[in-house]
PDB file of C-alpha atoms in Angstrom:
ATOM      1  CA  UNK U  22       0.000   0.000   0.000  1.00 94.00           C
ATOM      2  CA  UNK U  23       1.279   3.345  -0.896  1.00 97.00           C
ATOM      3  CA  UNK U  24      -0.150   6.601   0.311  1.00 97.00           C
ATOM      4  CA  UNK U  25       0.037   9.694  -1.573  1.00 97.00           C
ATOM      5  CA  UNK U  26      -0.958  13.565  -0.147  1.00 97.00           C
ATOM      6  CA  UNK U  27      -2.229  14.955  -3.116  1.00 96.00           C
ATOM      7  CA  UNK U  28      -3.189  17.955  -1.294  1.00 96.00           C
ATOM      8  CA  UNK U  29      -4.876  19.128   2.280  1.00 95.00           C
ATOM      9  CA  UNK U  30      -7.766  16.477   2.998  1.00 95.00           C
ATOM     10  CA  UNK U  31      -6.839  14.636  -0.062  1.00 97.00           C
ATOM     11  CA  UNK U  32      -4.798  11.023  -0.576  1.00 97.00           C
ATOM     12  CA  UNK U  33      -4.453   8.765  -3.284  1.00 97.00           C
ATOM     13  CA  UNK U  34      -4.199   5.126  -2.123  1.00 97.00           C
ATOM     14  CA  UNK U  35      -2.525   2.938  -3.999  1.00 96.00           C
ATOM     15  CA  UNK U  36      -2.571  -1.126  -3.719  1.00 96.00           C
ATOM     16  CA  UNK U  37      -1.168  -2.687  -6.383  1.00 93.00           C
ATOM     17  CA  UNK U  38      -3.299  -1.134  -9.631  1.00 91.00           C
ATOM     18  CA  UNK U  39      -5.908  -0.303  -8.234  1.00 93.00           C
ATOM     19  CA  UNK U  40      -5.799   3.470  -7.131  1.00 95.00           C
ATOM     20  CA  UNK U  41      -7.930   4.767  -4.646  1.00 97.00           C
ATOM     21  CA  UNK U  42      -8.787   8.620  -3.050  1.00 96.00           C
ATOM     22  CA  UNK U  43      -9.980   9.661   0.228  1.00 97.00           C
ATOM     23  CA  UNK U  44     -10.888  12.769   0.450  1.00 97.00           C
ATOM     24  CA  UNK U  45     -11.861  14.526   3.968  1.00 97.00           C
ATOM     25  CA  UNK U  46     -15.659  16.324   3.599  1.00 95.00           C
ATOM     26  CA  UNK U  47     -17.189  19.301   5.117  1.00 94.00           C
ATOM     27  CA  UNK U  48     -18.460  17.245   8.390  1.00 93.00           C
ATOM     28  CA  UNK U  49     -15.092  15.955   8.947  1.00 95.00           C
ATOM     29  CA  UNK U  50     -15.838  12.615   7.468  1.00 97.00           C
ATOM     30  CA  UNK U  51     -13.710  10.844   4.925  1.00 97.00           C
ATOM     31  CA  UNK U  52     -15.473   9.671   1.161  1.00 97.00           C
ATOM     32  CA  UNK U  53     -13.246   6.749   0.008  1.00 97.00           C
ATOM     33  CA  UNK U  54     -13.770   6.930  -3.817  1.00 97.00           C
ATOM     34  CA  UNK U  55     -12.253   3.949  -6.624  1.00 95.00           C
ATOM     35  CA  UNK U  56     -10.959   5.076 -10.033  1.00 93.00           C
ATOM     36  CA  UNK U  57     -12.646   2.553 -12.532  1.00 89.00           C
ATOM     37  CA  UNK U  58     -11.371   2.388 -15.876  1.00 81.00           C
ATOM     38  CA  UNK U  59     -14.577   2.707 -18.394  1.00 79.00           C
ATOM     39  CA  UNK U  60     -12.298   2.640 -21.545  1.00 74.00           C
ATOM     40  CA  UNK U  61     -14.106  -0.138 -22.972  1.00 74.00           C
ATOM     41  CA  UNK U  62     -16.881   1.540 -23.080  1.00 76.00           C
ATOM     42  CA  UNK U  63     -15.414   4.710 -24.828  1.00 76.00           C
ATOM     43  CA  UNK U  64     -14.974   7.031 -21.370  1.00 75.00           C
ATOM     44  CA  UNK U  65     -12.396   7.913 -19.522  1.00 77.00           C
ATOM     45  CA  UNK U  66     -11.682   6.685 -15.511  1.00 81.00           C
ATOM     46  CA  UNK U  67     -14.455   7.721 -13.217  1.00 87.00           C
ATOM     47  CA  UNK U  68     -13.606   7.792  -9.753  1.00 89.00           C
ATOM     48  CA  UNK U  69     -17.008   6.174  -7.934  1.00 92.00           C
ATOM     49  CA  UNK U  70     -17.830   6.556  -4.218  1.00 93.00           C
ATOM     50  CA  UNK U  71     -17.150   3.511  -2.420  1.00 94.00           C
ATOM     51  CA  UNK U  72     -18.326   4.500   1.039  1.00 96.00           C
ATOM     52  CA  UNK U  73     -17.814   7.326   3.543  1.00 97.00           C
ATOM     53  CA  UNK U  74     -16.074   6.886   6.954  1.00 97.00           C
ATOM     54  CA  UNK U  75     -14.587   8.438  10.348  1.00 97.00           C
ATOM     55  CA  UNK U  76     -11.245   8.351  10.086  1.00 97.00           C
ATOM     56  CA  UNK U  77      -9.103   8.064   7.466  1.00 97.00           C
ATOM     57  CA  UNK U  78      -7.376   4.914   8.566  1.00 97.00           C
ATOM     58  CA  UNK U  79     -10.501   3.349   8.417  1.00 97.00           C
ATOM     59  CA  UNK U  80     -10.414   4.462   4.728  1.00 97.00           C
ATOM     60  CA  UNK U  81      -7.320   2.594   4.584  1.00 97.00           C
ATOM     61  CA  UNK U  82      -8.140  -0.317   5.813  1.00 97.00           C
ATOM     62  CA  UNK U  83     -11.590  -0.638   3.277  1.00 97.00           C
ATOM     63  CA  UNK U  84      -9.279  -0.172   0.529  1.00 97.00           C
ATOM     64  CA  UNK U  85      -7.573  -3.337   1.584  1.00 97.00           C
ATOM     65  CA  UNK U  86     -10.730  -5.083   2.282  1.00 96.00           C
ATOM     66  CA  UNK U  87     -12.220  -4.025  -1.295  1.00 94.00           C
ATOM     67  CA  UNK U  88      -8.745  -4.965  -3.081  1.00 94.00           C
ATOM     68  CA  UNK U  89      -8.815  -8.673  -1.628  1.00 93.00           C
ATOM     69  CA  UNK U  90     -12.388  -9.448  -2.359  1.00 83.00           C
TER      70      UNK U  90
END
């Protein structure tokens, strides 16, 4: 796992190839978000919401759960 401070209250996540951001919201909260590649489809990556959480190592720690499924 690599972690990445794009910038304040945002990290890129990074297990293997699948990339992931957290990104700290207005209530303090962290959105854990999943860049998808839709290139087969003729779009570009999306990053989708995955879930939001309390703490950013709990962010972490989905990321992990969501890579080994």
């Amino acid at each position: 796992m690599k972690v990445t401070k794009i910038n304040t209250g945002i990290y890129k996540i990074t297990i293997g190839v699948r990339v992931f951001e957290a990104e700290k919201n207005y209530d303090g909260q962290w959105n854990l978000f999943e860049s998808v590649d839709y290139s087969h489809l003729g779009l570009s990556n999306e990053m989708e919401w995955q879930n939001t959480f309390v703490t950013f190592k709990s962010c972490k720690i989905a990321a992990e759960l969501i890579t080994n499924e």
